[in-house]
C-alpha cells in the first residue's frame, strides 16, 4: 500500500463509526480482502451489511491513523434472499425492522428489493403492512438509492460529488430531472455550485444562452458574488441590470423582464429607498429587516434613570481604581447601565476599555449576568486580559452547531434557546457582518441589554454589511463617542498619529525617540530586505522582541514586489532558511518548513489542541498565529504550536488551512494587536492605498510601529478617503421601523 496512490476496494460494511446527516461525511469500516479498512468520505445513508466498491487514496489522520479517503463509491445491491434479509434487518430502510424484513423476504425472495422499488402496492400482501406504510417504505428506499443516481449524474455533467447530497436534500427524488432541465438550480445558496460550472453543464445540455433560466441565474450570481466579495447586501437596480447583462451577454431590457419575474416569484426582493430601487436575495433582506425590527423593540424596553445609588456606585469604583472618569466616559457608563441598548465608539487611547470594565462591574453589582464577546479569538483574549472577565468569540458565545463550509453557519443559540444572560457586550463590532449580527440578535432575549463597542474608522467586516457605521448613522440608538485621548496614551505617537490619520492629517514621520518610526526606502527589493533585517536582527537586539511572537509585518496587498507573497519569501529565507535538519512540506505554492511562522486562515472549530500540562481544548481560529514544531512524514502530519503553548496537529491534507505568516495583509490583521508592527509601503499607486486601511494597520501596533518605504505613499493613503462604499439599507430600515 502506497500513500497517495489510488486504490479500489470492494467489501462489506462492518461498522459505521460516524455519519453526518448534514454533510454526508461518513467514517466506516470495510471488510475487504480479509482486512478491516477505515474509509472516510461523503456517503449517503450507508448501512452495515451493505457491499460497497470504494475508490480513493490512503492518508494518515493524526488522531485516527491510516484511512482510505474515498472520492467515489458504488453500492452493490444485495442479490440473494439471505443477503437481502440481512441488509433489511440492519435497519437500513426506515420502517423495516428484522421481523418485517423476514416476512418480506419469505414472500418475495430474491425479488424483494425490486418489488419495494417498483411495485410498492404488492408489499401489502405481507401481513402488517398497510398501503400507507408500503408507500413509506418504497419512498425511503428510493431516497437511499436516488442520491447515488444523482451523484453519478452530476459527475457526468462535471459537478463534483459533495454537491450531490445537497442537491438531493433540496430536490429529493426529482433531483436529476430538475437539474437536467435547468442546471442553474445548482447555483442556489443551499447547493452552491459556481455559476461557471452550471453554465458549462447548461451549454452542454443545449440550453439557449438567452433562456430565462440562464439570465435568472446570472442575476442571482451577480448579487451573491457582490455580497461575498464586495460586502454589499443588495445592489441598486440599474447597477445590477448592467452587470448581469454584461455577464450573460444580452441587453438590459431582456434582463429587466427576467428580474421582474424573479421579484414576482419572491426569489428577489425589491426595496424602494426614497425613490431608488435596491434588489436583494431574500436572505439578506430578511436579515436587515430582522435586525431593524429587533433593535427597535429592544430599544423600547425598560430603561432606568440615573439614581443616587448609581452615582455612588460609580464614585466608589473611581476610588477603587484610583481614577476619575472623564465626562464622556461617565456618560458612557451611565448610558450603558440605564439603557437597553448602547453603542460606544472611540479611537485608540480614548478610554473605551476602562469604561467597559466599569460597566461590567456595575452590571454585576446590579445582579445582571454579563456575557462578553468579540469577533476574533485574539480580540476576545485581549478583552479578557484587560477587563479580567472571560470573553469569548461571538461564534463560541452562540455555540456553533455546524459549519458546512458554504458560509452558512448554524448556531445552537437562537430564538428558541436564547443566551442565559441579562447583558451582552461586544467589542470590535466593526468586524461583525450582517448575517453574524442577525444570529447574535436572534440569540438575545428582547429584555437583554446590548452594548456594542467599536471603532467605525477601522476597515469594515469581511462579510457583507456595514453594521456598526449604519447603526451609528441611523441616529436611532444611543451612541457615546469618546474623543479625549488620555494623557498616558497621548504620549504615544502611535495613538496620536492614528488620530491624525483618521482626521485626514499627515502623521508625524520625523520622530526619532517615540514608538512610531518612518524609515525611507525607495525600491521594493530594499523594503523587503530591510523588513527582514529588522525582524531578524535589529528589533530583537534593541527591544528584545521575538520575530515569531512579538513582531508582525503587515502589508496592504498580497501581490506585488512588496506584497505579503514576496515578503514571506524573503522573510522565510532570513528567519528560517532551508536546513537539512528541518523537514519541509509543499502546500500549494508555499513551502512550509519546521520552524516557520504560520497563520490559521479559516475557523476550525473541531481542531483539538493540547498543552504540555495536559489541558485540552477545541478550536483554532482564523488569524491565530503559531510556529511549525514538527513535520512528521511517516504519519503525514504537521504539529503547530500556538500561543500559550497550545499544540495542534494537522494532517497533510489540512495544510491548506495554514499560510506563512511572517507577513500578513491588513485585512487579515483586523481585530488583532501585536507588540511591534512593520508596515512596508512601496512608492506608487495601489487600489489598497486608502485611509482606513492605513489607520487599521497603524492601530494594530501596541509598542512599536515602523513604516518602511515612501512618505508619499503615506500621504496618498491619508488623502484617499474613499469610504468603502457598501450597499446596505439597515440605516433606512431602522429609521422606518422606529419612526413608523
Ligand atoms: N479616566 C481616566 N483617567 C486617567 N486615565 C485614563 C482614564 N481612562 C483611561 N485612562 C488611561 O488611558 C489609557 C487608554 O485607555 P483605554 O485602554 O481604556 O482606552 P481604549 O480606548 O480601550 O484604547 P485602545 O483601543 O487603544 O485599547 C490607559 O492607559 C488608561 O489607563
XYZ file of C-alpha atoms and ligand atoms in Angstrom:
771
model
C 0.000 0.000 0.000
C 1.405 3.393 -1.046
C 0.317 6.724 0.383
C -1.037 8.972 -2.336
C -1.812 6.214 -4.888
C -5.358 5.372 -5.977
C -6.957 2.185 -4.732
C -10.234 0.434 -5.478
C -11.642 -1.823 -2.783
C -14.733 -3.983 -2.619
C -16.127 -5.224 0.657
C -18.908 -5.360 3.193
C -19.619 -2.539 5.647
C -18.782 -3.830 9.124
C -19.387 -0.728 11.212
C -20.477 2.852 10.601
C -18.302 4.788 13.055
C -19.598 8.259 12.223
C -22.165 9.727 9.874
C -23.259 13.337 9.491
C -26.784 13.748 8.145
C -25.948 17.304 7.221
C -22.925 16.781 5.034
C -22.906 13.051 4.387
C -19.416 12.835 5.883
C -19.004 9.228 6.990
C -16.356 7.120 8.642
C -16.869 3.378 8.242
C -15.035 0.105 8.425
C -14.999 -2.001 5.318
C -14.044 -5.628 5.329
C -12.058 -6.002 2.104
C -9.858 -8.982 1.217
C -9.894 -10.204 4.790
C -8.701 -6.863 6.147
C -10.621 -4.196 8.017
C -10.046 -0.817 6.338
C -11.191 2.539 7.688
C -12.847 4.503 4.899
C -13.866 8.163 5.059
C -15.860 10.071 2.516
C -19.199 11.580 1.678
C -21.736 8.783 1.576
C -25.485 8.774 1.646
C -27.238 6.527 4.159
C -24.824 3.594 4.279
C -25.880 0.654 6.429
C -23.978 -2.203 7.995
C -24.106 -5.316 5.823
C -24.044 -3.486 2.508
C -21.449 -4.207 -0.129
C -19.515 -1.202 -1.406
C -16.906 -0.538 -4.046
C -14.860 2.478 -2.976
C -12.098 4.358 -4.762
C -9.631 6.851 -3.333
C -6.206 7.395 -1.789
C -4.773 6.400 1.556
C -3.895 9.168 4.006
C -2.841 9.243 7.617
C -5.018 11.119 10.046
C -3.050 12.473 13.039
C -5.525 11.057 15.504
C -7.093 8.064 13.769
C -4.238 6.702 11.683
C -4.392 5.193 8.226
C -7.606 5.712 6.239
C -8.777 5.401 2.674
C -10.215 8.740 1.601
C -12.889 7.757 -0.867
C -13.977 10.214 -3.528
C -16.031 7.712 -5.495
C -18.194 4.835 -4.457
C -20.722 2.398 -5.759
C -23.257 0.370 -3.833
C -23.870 -3.188 -4.822
C -27.340 -4.329 -4.104
C -27.549 -7.492 -2.097
C -28.591 -10.125 -4.653
C -29.607 -13.234 -2.758
C -32.595 -13.580 -0.469
C -30.293 -14.201 2.511
C -28.199 -11.109 1.807
C -31.344 -9.044 1.304
C -32.740 -10.294 4.601
C -29.581 -9.370 6.470
C -29.418 -5.980 4.735
C -33.038 -5.106 5.512
C -32.747 -6.428 9.066
C -29.924 -3.983 9.778
C -32.391 -1.088 9.808
C -31.058 0.383 6.553
C -34.548 1.365 5.485
C -36.729 3.250 7.905
C -39.940 1.340 8.644
C -38.454 -2.125 8.181
C -37.290 -3.973 11.284
C -35.927 -7.534 11.422
C -39.384 -9.044 11.675
C -40.818 -7.277 8.631
C -37.577 -7.992 6.770
C -38.017 -11.723 7.388
C -41.623 -11.652 6.183
C -40.812 -9.625 3.068
C -38.015 -11.947 2.030
C -40.157 -15.006 2.760
C -42.806 -13.610 0.409
C -40.717 -12.087 -2.414
C -37.342 -13.849 -2.190
C -34.612 -12.526 -4.498
C -37.155 -10.068 -5.958
C -37.759 -8.257 -2.659
C -35.810 -5.071 -3.498
C -37.314 -4.819 -6.987
C -40.804 -5.091 -5.525
C -40.034 -2.398 -2.927
C -38.754 -0.065 -5.602
C -41.161 -0.682 -8.453
C -44.302 -2.191 -7.096
C -44.939 -0.946 -3.563
C -48.629 -1.897 -3.702
C -47.606 -5.551 -3.576
C -45.941 -5.030 -0.197
C -49.416 -5.063 1.374
C -49.511 -8.787 0.598
C -47.309 -9.138 3.688
C -49.282 -9.040 6.906
C -48.747 -5.893 8.989
C -48.008 -3.616 6.009
C -50.729 -1.093 5.237
C -50.881 0.718 1.874
C -49.567 3.835 3.620
C -46.649 2.001 5.154
C -45.910 0.310 1.804
C -45.642 3.751 0.221
C -43.380 4.985 3.019
C -41.029 2.033 2.685
C -40.797 2.477 -1.045
C -40.059 6.199 -0.730
C -37.314 5.582 1.827
C -35.715 3.007 -0.423
C -35.856 5.243 -3.476
C -34.351 8.097 -1.497
C -31.437 5.959 -0.420
C -30.621 4.894 -3.922
C -31.656 8.155 -5.525
C -28.688 10.001 -4.017
C -26.366 7.557 -5.679
C -28.047 8.154 -9.017
C -27.810 11.916 -8.562
C -24.114 11.610 -7.733
C -23.414 9.629 -10.882
C -25.439 12.035 -12.984
C -23.741 15.148 -11.586
C -20.299 13.634 -12.087
C -21.235 13.102 -15.730
C -22.085 16.793 -16.227
C -18.903 17.926 -14.444
C -20.288 18.720 -10.978
C -18.224 17.346 -8.051
C -19.695 14.729 -5.682
C -20.099 16.810 -2.490
C -22.853 18.822 -4.201
C -24.931 15.668 -4.789
C -26.126 15.263 -1.224
C -27.062 18.914 -1.053
C -28.917 18.577 -4.371
C -30.743 15.525 -3.073
C -31.653 17.288 0.133
C -33.167 20.148 -1.775
C -34.929 18.308 -4.580
C -35.350 14.731 -3.372
C -36.154 12.012 -5.915
C -36.775 14.595 -8.645
C -33.214 15.949 -8.401
C -31.915 14.501 -11.633
C -34.959 15.545 -13.614
C -34.908 19.088 -12.217
C -31.175 19.525 -12.768
C -31.291 18.138 -16.299
C -33.964 20.688 -17.230
C -32.149 23.581 -15.583
C -28.595 23.018 -14.316
C -28.597 26.545 -12.872
C -30.768 25.398 -9.962
C -27.487 24.003 -8.596
C -26.246 27.576 -8.050
C -28.755 28.233 -5.240
C -27.371 29.037 -1.816
C -28.034 25.635 -0.258
C -26.121 23.800 -3.010
C -23.621 26.461 -4.064
C -22.311 25.184 -7.416
C -20.374 28.046 -9.139
C -22.215 29.816 -11.982
C -19.468 28.944 -14.468
C -19.782 25.200 -13.701
C -23.550 25.245 -14.132
C -23.164 27.392 -17.253
C -20.866 24.795 -18.831
C -23.315 22.000 -17.955
C -26.223 24.022 -19.372
C -24.301 24.741 -22.545
C -23.538 21.040 -22.986
C -27.222 20.262 -22.405
C -28.126 22.666 -25.216
C -29.865 25.350 -23.135
C -30.181 28.622 -25.099
C -27.838 31.426 -23.939
C -30.777 33.834 -23.702
C -33.050 31.423 -21.832
C -34.945 32.640 -18.784
C -33.060 30.150 -16.597
C -29.648 31.390 -17.667
C -30.444 35.080 -17.256
C -32.089 34.475 -13.884
C -29.016 32.554 -12.734
C -26.803 35.387 -13.973
C -28.754 37.988 -11.970
C -28.614 35.908 -8.791
C -24.939 35.200 -9.347
C -24.139 38.924 -9.553
C -25.948 39.571 -6.265
C -24.291 36.649 -4.455
C -20.878 37.476 -5.839
C -21.232 41.041 -4.609
C -22.262 40.027 -1.117
C -19.428 37.540 -0.807
C -16.631 39.581 -2.375
C -17.591 43.241 -2.148
C -19.555 43.408 1.091
C -22.868 44.527 -0.456
C -26.078 43.097 0.981
C -28.001 44.423 -2.045
C -27.388 46.341 -5.271
C -29.077 49.372 -6.854
C -31.288 48.119 -9.677
C -29.512 49.888 -12.592
C -26.140 48.568 -11.436
C -27.474 45.025 -11.131
C -29.096 45.168 -14.586
C -25.954 46.457 -16.228
C -23.606 43.924 -14.582
C -25.901 40.947 -15.176
C -26.443 41.959 -18.815
C -22.673 42.059 -19.321
C -22.224 38.661 -17.654
C -24.794 36.832 -19.748
C -24.109 38.832 -22.916
C -27.554 40.255 -23.563
C -29.273 43.655 -23.325
C -30.557 45.060 -20.075
C -34.219 45.162 -21.269
C -34.215 41.433 -21.537
C -32.566 41.142 -18.124
C -35.116 43.567 -16.711
C -38.019 41.305 -17.808
C -36.439 38.322 -16.082
C -35.753 40.393 -12.987
C -39.431 41.385 -12.759
C -40.422 37.751 -12.905
C -37.949 36.862 -10.148
C -39.400 39.596 -7.949
C -42.914 38.318 -8.668
C -41.844 34.810 -7.649
C -40.229 36.030 -4.425
C -36.753 34.921 -5.486
C -35.607 38.532 -5.344
C -36.804 41.348 -3.132
C -37.023 44.958 -4.246
C -36.782 47.701 -1.642
C -37.591 51.248 -2.558
C -35.358 53.648 -0.655
C -36.590 57.172 -1.230
C -37.287 56.504 -4.893
C -34.159 54.437 -5.506
C -34.796 50.712 -6.034
C -32.457 48.152 -4.456
C -32.519 44.411 -5.071
C -31.754 41.702 -2.562
C -31.603 37.955 -2.349
C -34.240 37.257 0.325
C -31.745 36.077 2.953
C -30.048 39.482 3.287
C -33.296 41.390 3.078
C -34.756 39.279 5.868
C -31.595 39.730 7.956
C -31.693 43.519 7.648
C -35.425 43.627 8.412
C -34.951 41.353 11.421
C -32.073 43.449 12.774
C -34.031 46.677 12.351
C -37.203 45.426 13.995
C -35.474 43.601 16.843
C -33.322 46.607 17.682
C -36.376 48.869 17.553
C -38.196 46.592 20.008
C -35.176 46.228 22.279
C -34.704 49.974 22.271
C -38.205 50.425 23.631
C -37.646 48.045 26.545
C -37.143 49.234 30.095
C -34.719 51.991 30.879
C -33.835 53.236 34.336
C -32.893 56.763 35.194
C -29.735 57.825 36.908
C -30.256 57.141 40.618
C -28.219 58.408 43.573
C -27.257 54.769 44.182
C -25.746 54.554 40.736
C -23.859 57.839 41.229
C -22.466 56.466 44.461
C -21.506 53.162 42.869
C -19.607 54.957 40.088
C -17.779 57.116 42.624
C -16.892 54.038 44.638
C -15.448 52.442 41.514
C -13.396 55.551 40.786
C -11.943 55.374 44.270
C -11.143 51.727 43.925
C -9.487 52.174 40.517
C -7.748 55.367 41.565
C -9.018 57.354 38.554
C -11.669 59.920 37.773
C -13.776 59.072 34.761
C -13.838 61.787 32.137
C -17.219 63.371 31.452
C -17.826 61.367 28.272
C -16.676 58.147 29.913
C -19.103 58.777 32.743
C -21.843 59.438 30.207
C -20.970 56.142 28.514
C -21.073 54.247 31.797
C -24.385 55.787 32.863
C -25.991 55.275 29.430
C -24.838 51.658 29.345
C -26.314 50.712 32.697
C -29.528 52.698 32.315
C -30.470 51.938 28.688
C -31.368 48.711 26.953
C -29.017 49.471 24.064
C -25.879 51.482 23.555
C -23.077 51.973 21.070
C -19.699 53.034 22.434
C -17.139 54.303 19.950
C -13.750 55.952 20.029
C -10.250 55.729 18.608
C -7.202 54.280 20.366
C -6.430 55.530 23.850
C -9.791 57.200 24.393
C -10.676 55.051 27.385
C -13.122 52.548 25.904
C -11.700 49.564 27.747
C -11.640 51.481 31.017
C -15.312 52.340 30.531
C -16.211 48.742 29.650
C -14.522 47.486 32.822
C -16.623 49.897 34.869
C -19.806 48.866 33.042
C -19.123 45.173 33.666
C -18.589 45.793 37.364
C -21.702 47.922 37.782
C -23.920 45.472 35.898
C -22.508 42.720 38.119
C -23.437 44.751 41.189
C -26.935 45.146 39.750
C -27.161 41.350 39.636
C -27.051 41.058 35.852
C -25.259 38.167 34.255
C -22.994 39.695 31.593
C -21.580 37.933 28.524
C -18.538 39.395 26.774
C -17.561 38.578 23.213
C -15.566 39.770 20.216
C -15.470 38.581 16.606
C -11.876 37.253 16.709
C -10.062 34.998 19.160
C -7.285 37.500 19.759
C -9.693 40.375 20.380
C -11.593 38.197 22.858
C -8.355 37.284 24.583
C -7.309 40.900 24.822
C -10.680 41.816 26.308
C -10.259 39.074 28.894
C -6.799 40.352 29.829
C -7.875 43.967 30.102
C -11.154 43.513 31.953
C -10.303 40.432 33.997
C -13.591 38.849 32.889
C -13.728 35.949 30.451
C -14.607 36.973 26.902
C -15.378 34.541 24.096
C -15.538 34.768 20.327
C -19.042 35.547 19.066
C -19.106 32.114 17.392
C -18.310 30.433 20.698
C -20.864 32.550 22.537
C -23.570 31.478 20.095
C -22.303 27.862 20.149
C -21.570 26.811 16.602
C -23.667 23.817 15.706
C -22.117 23.160 12.349
C -20.378 24.984 9.572
C -20.524 23.122 6.286
C -18.043 25.391 4.577
C -20.723 27.085 2.454
C -20.682 30.130 4.688
C -23.924 29.061 6.335
C -23.114 28.662 9.999
C -25.784 27.278 12.281
C -25.784 28.130 15.965
C -27.290 26.330 18.938
C -28.267 29.654 20.462
C -31.242 31.319 18.838
C -34.791 32.465 19.492
C -35.815 29.108 20.958
C -32.642 28.753 23.005
C -31.566 32.287 23.923
C -28.394 33.226 25.785
C -28.843 32.875 29.522
C -27.688 36.385 30.393
C -29.131 39.818 31.015
C -26.444 41.808 29.187
C -24.155 41.254 26.216
C -21.096 43.380 25.449
C -19.494 43.024 22.015
C -16.067 44.520 21.327
C -14.684 45.220 17.827
C -18.232 45.454 16.491
C -16.901 46.935 13.234
C -15.932 43.370 12.296
C -19.471 41.977 12.670
C -21.186 41.284 9.346
C -24.924 41.342 8.707
C -25.560 37.599 8.997
C -23.493 37.159 12.165
C -25.147 40.189 13.743
C -28.578 38.805 12.866
C -27.582 35.499 14.524
C -26.464 37.389 17.618
C -29.737 39.301 17.837
C -31.757 36.118 17.388
C -29.910 34.665 20.365
C -30.559 37.546 22.775
C -33.814 37.995 24.625
C -35.796 41.182 23.966
C -35.038 42.232 27.513
C -31.290 41.639 27.156
C -29.093 44.707 27.416
C -26.839 45.133 24.397
C -23.646 47.187 24.420
C -21.776 47.449 21.122
C -18.235 48.752 21.304
C -16.091 49.568 18.301
C -14.320 51.998 16.085
C -16.167 52.725 12.828
C -13.000 54.151 11.274
C -11.482 50.657 11.128
C -11.946 48.569 7.982
C -15.463 47.169 7.775
C -16.299 43.489 8.243
C -15.035 40.889 5.781
C -18.593 39.587 5.262
C -21.397 41.697 3.755
C -22.831 44.708 5.561
C -21.667 47.779 7.382
C -23.353 47.164 10.698
C -21.552 49.485 13.111
C -21.426 52.506 10.783
C -25.040 52.028 9.690
C -26.323 51.746 13.253
C -24.472 54.905 14.257
C -25.601 56.788 11.148
C -29.250 55.829 11.735
C -29.385 58.193 14.701
C -31.932 55.861 16.303
C -29.746 54.326 19.003
C -27.864 55.971 21.860
C -24.239 56.485 20.861
C -21.440 57.751 23.074
C -18.336 58.713 21.175
C -15.197 59.021 23.297
C -12.871 61.592 21.806
C -10.429 62.627 24.511
C -7.032 60.949 24.307
C -5.829 60.210 27.817
C -2.530 61.623 28.959
C -0.898 58.246 29.211
C -1.980 57.381 25.700
C -1.263 60.849 24.308
C 2.463 60.325 24.822
C 2.348 57.623 22.207
C 2.852 58.693 18.612
C 1.088 55.504 17.518
C -2.020 56.863 19.221
C -1.714 60.499 18.170
C -0.699 59.648 14.593
C -3.648 57.267 14.342
C -5.947 60.116 15.341
C -4.246 62.421 12.836
C -4.725 59.860 10.042
C -8.406 59.484 10.815
C -8.867 63.247 10.680
C -7.164 63.413 7.292
C -3.959 64.978 8.621
C -0.461 63.758 7.793
C 1.083 61.759 10.609
C 4.404 62.864 12.083
C 7.107 60.857 10.382
C 10.173 62.644 11.757
C 10.285 61.436 15.380
C 13.362 59.524 16.494
C 12.527 58.855 20.131
C 8.980 57.558 20.238
C 7.059 54.441 19.283
C 6.308 55.427 15.663
C 9.202 55.436 13.178
C 9.490 56.080 9.489
C 12.348 54.546 7.503
C 12.541 55.884 3.941
C 13.257 53.236 1.358
C 12.663 53.559 -2.377
C 12.895 50.185 -4.048
C 10.633 47.258 -3.213
C 13.556 44.846 -3.031
C 15.231 47.096 -0.446
C 11.979 47.347 1.507
C 11.752 43.556 1.742
C 15.432 43.239 2.697
C 15.163 45.915 5.416
C 11.970 44.342 6.802
C 13.880 41.061 7.053
C 16.833 42.743 8.783
C 14.527 44.491 11.275
C 12.763 41.225 12.126
C 15.814 39.012 12.241
C 18.358 41.309 13.865
C 17.617 44.903 14.774
C 14.351 44.667 16.717
C 15.243 41.529 18.681
C 18.568 43.174 19.595
C 17.260 46.631 20.547
C 13.917 45.716 22.088
C 14.185 42.023 22.851
C 11.161 41.295 20.624
C 10.714 37.781 19.307
C 10.348 37.703 15.496
C 7.841 34.899 15.818
C 5.586 36.136 18.589
C 6.047 39.891 19.011
C 6.839 41.332 15.584
C 4.338 41.336 12.737
C 4.908 42.566 9.197
C 1.608 43.844 7.797
C 1.270 44.844 4.139
C -1.648 46.303 2.153
C -1.635 43.614 -0.559
C -0.732 40.006 -1.214
C 0.647 40.606 -4.668
C 3.362 42.955 -5.922
C 7.049 43.396 -5.237
C 6.369 44.361 -1.605
C 3.205 42.286 -1.128
C 2.901 39.566 1.513
C 3.804 36.834 -1.015
C 7.228 38.293 -1.759
C 7.788 39.467 1.822
C 7.091 35.963 3.123
C 9.600 34.531 0.673
C 12.325 36.970 1.775
C 11.478 36.760 5.488
C 11.357 32.968 5.462
C 14.793 32.949 3.872
C 16.126 35.351 6.527
C 14.460 33.893 9.601
C 14.148 30.221 8.793
C 16.283 29.274 5.775
C 16.429 25.738 4.348
C 18.368 23.439 6.618
C 18.905 19.729 6.134
C 17.815 19.117 9.725
C 14.476 20.815 9.108
C 11.775 18.884 7.311
C 9.617 20.585 4.709
C 6.224 20.131 3.145
C 4.897 21.767 -0.009
C 1.365 23.047 0.245
C 0.170 24.738 -2.958
C 2.650 27.426 -3.942
C 4.229 27.652 -0.474
C 6.839 25.521 1.228
C 6.217 25.016 4.921
C 9.285 24.209 6.987
C 9.852 23.251 10.591
C 10.375 26.498 12.491
C 8.146 28.556 10.157
C 5.693 31.133 11.430
C 2.208 30.285 10.144
C -1.332 31.567 10.423
C -4.567 29.603 10.559
C -6.671 31.081 7.747
C -10.157 29.726 8.495
C -12.134 28.959 11.621
C -11.729 25.325 12.579
C -13.999 24.526 15.498
C -13.068 20.852 15.736
C -9.299 21.037 15.786
C -8.022 19.664 19.061
C -5.209 21.454 20.903
C -3.270 20.258 23.905
C -0.944 21.971 26.325
C 2.056 20.399 27.979
C 0.228 20.229 31.322
C -2.470 18.090 29.700
C -5.072 20.857 29.318
C -7.072 20.330 26.126
C -9.488 22.352 24.079
C -11.165 22.542 20.693
C -10.834 25.178 18.011
C -8.098 27.067 16.215
C -9.404 30.230 14.621
C -8.871 32.395 11.592
C -5.965 34.740 12.436
C -4.321 32.528 15.108
C -0.547 32.575 14.684
C 1.801 29.714 15.509
C 5.124 28.075 14.722
C 5.599 24.725 12.992
C 7.270 22.449 15.514
C 7.327 19.222 13.608
C 6.626 17.845 10.161
C 6.139 14.124 10.527
C 6.332 12.351 7.172
C 5.511 8.823 8.350
C 2.261 9.983 9.936
C 1.718 12.735 7.273
C 1.150 15.330 9.944
C 2.264 18.795 10.981
C 2.405 19.965 14.594
C 1.932 23.674 15.162
C 2.466 25.438 18.466
C 0.153 28.388 19.011
C 0.292 30.942 21.824
C 0.119 29.781 25.426
C 1.778 26.541 24.375
C -1.318 25.142 22.626
C -0.227 22.414 20.209
C -2.449 21.282 17.349
C -1.874 18.507 14.879
C -2.738 18.917 11.185
C -2.813 16.110 8.660
C -1.081 16.992 5.367
C -4.413 17.394 3.631
C -5.354 20.126 6.128
C -2.224 22.128 5.291
C -4.329 24.490 3.166
C -5.627 25.925 6.453
C -2.113 27.215 7.173
C -0.256 30.050 5.453
C 3.181 31.530 6.053
C 2.655 34.479 8.385
C 5.925 36.384 8.578
C 3.903 38.949 6.615
C 0.096 39.170 6.557
C -2.360 41.547 4.893
C -4.038 44.378 6.794
C -7.374 42.659 6.229
C -6.099 39.512 7.943
C -4.741 41.572 10.853
C -8.148 43.084 11.703
C -9.087 42.602 15.329
C -5.542 41.593 16.340
C -2.750 43.554 18.021
C 0.996 42.962 18.062
C 3.791 44.475 20.150
C 5.706 45.600 17.056
C 4.328 46.178 13.570
C 6.371 46.780 10.422
C 4.334 48.325 7.632
C 6.013 48.284 4.194
C 4.550 50.880 1.817
C 6.192 50.952 -1.577
C 6.180 54.075 -3.726
C 3.411 54.263 -6.276
C -0.333 53.872 -6.538
C -2.388 50.957 -5.374
C -6.077 50.262 -5.091
C -5.302 49.392 -1.491
C -3.785 52.749 -0.616
C -6.589 54.371 1.351
C -7.116 55.937 4.729
C -8.985 53.324 6.752
C -6.502 50.679 5.622
C -3.573 52.769 6.916
C -5.471 53.535 10.126
C -6.285 49.871 10.712
C -2.636 48.873 10.133
C -1.241 51.560 12.446
C -3.642 50.718 15.275
C -2.526 47.070 15.260
C 0.741 48.143 16.949
C 0.921 48.186 20.737
C 4.500 49.272 21.456
C 6.295 49.970 18.199
C 5.353 50.840 14.635
C 7.771 51.169 11.745
C 6.613 52.387 8.359
C 9.088 51.332 5.768
C 9.042 52.880 2.323
C 7.679 56.034 0.806
C 6.386 59.129 2.612
C 4.325 59.993 -0.446
C 2.575 56.607 -0.197
C 1.611 57.519 3.382
C 0.276 60.855 2.188
C -1.670 59.232 -0.653
C -3.320 56.898 1.820
C -4.277 59.669 4.260
C -5.795 61.719 1.460
C -7.647 58.864 -0.162
C -10.750 58.877 1.969
C -12.719 56.544 -0.221
C -15.045 55.206 2.409
C -15.511 51.698 1.183
C -18.976 52.079 -0.330
C -21.155 49.237 0.783
C -24.686 48.854 -0.420
C -26.885 48.033 2.560
C -30.098 49.598 3.871
C -30.064 48.875 7.578
C -29.909 52.573 8.340
C -33.000 53.278 6.252
C -34.926 50.271 7.593
C -34.160 51.149 11.195
C -35.445 54.663 10.535
C -38.633 53.243 9.026
C -39.404 50.921 11.965
C -38.514 53.446 14.638
C -40.469 56.293 13.051
C -43.289 54.249 11.594
N -10.488 58.456 33.262
C -9.205 58.202 33.075
N -8.261 58.895 33.736
C -6.972 58.651 33.520
N -6.502 57.738 32.681
C -7.382 57.014 31.997
C -8.778 57.184 32.140
N -9.412 56.359 31.324
C -8.462 55.651 30.682
N -7.245 56.043 31.076
C -5.960 55.541 30.600
O -5.842 55.859 29.217
C -5.245 54.797 28.501
C -6.198 54.325 27.410
O -7.386 53.799 27.989
P -8.124 52.502 27.460
O -7.170 51.392 27.322
O -9.327 52.323 28.292
O -8.542 53.059 26.022
P -9.069 52.295 24.764
O -9.979 53.266 24.070
O -9.630 50.987 25.115
O -7.765 52.160 23.940
P -7.330 51.061 22.889
O -8.444 50.982 21.908
O -6.088 51.667 22.337
O -7.103 49.854 23.682
C -4.932 53.734 29.527
O -3.606 53.872 29.930
C -5.894 54.034 30.661
O -5.388 53.607 31.913
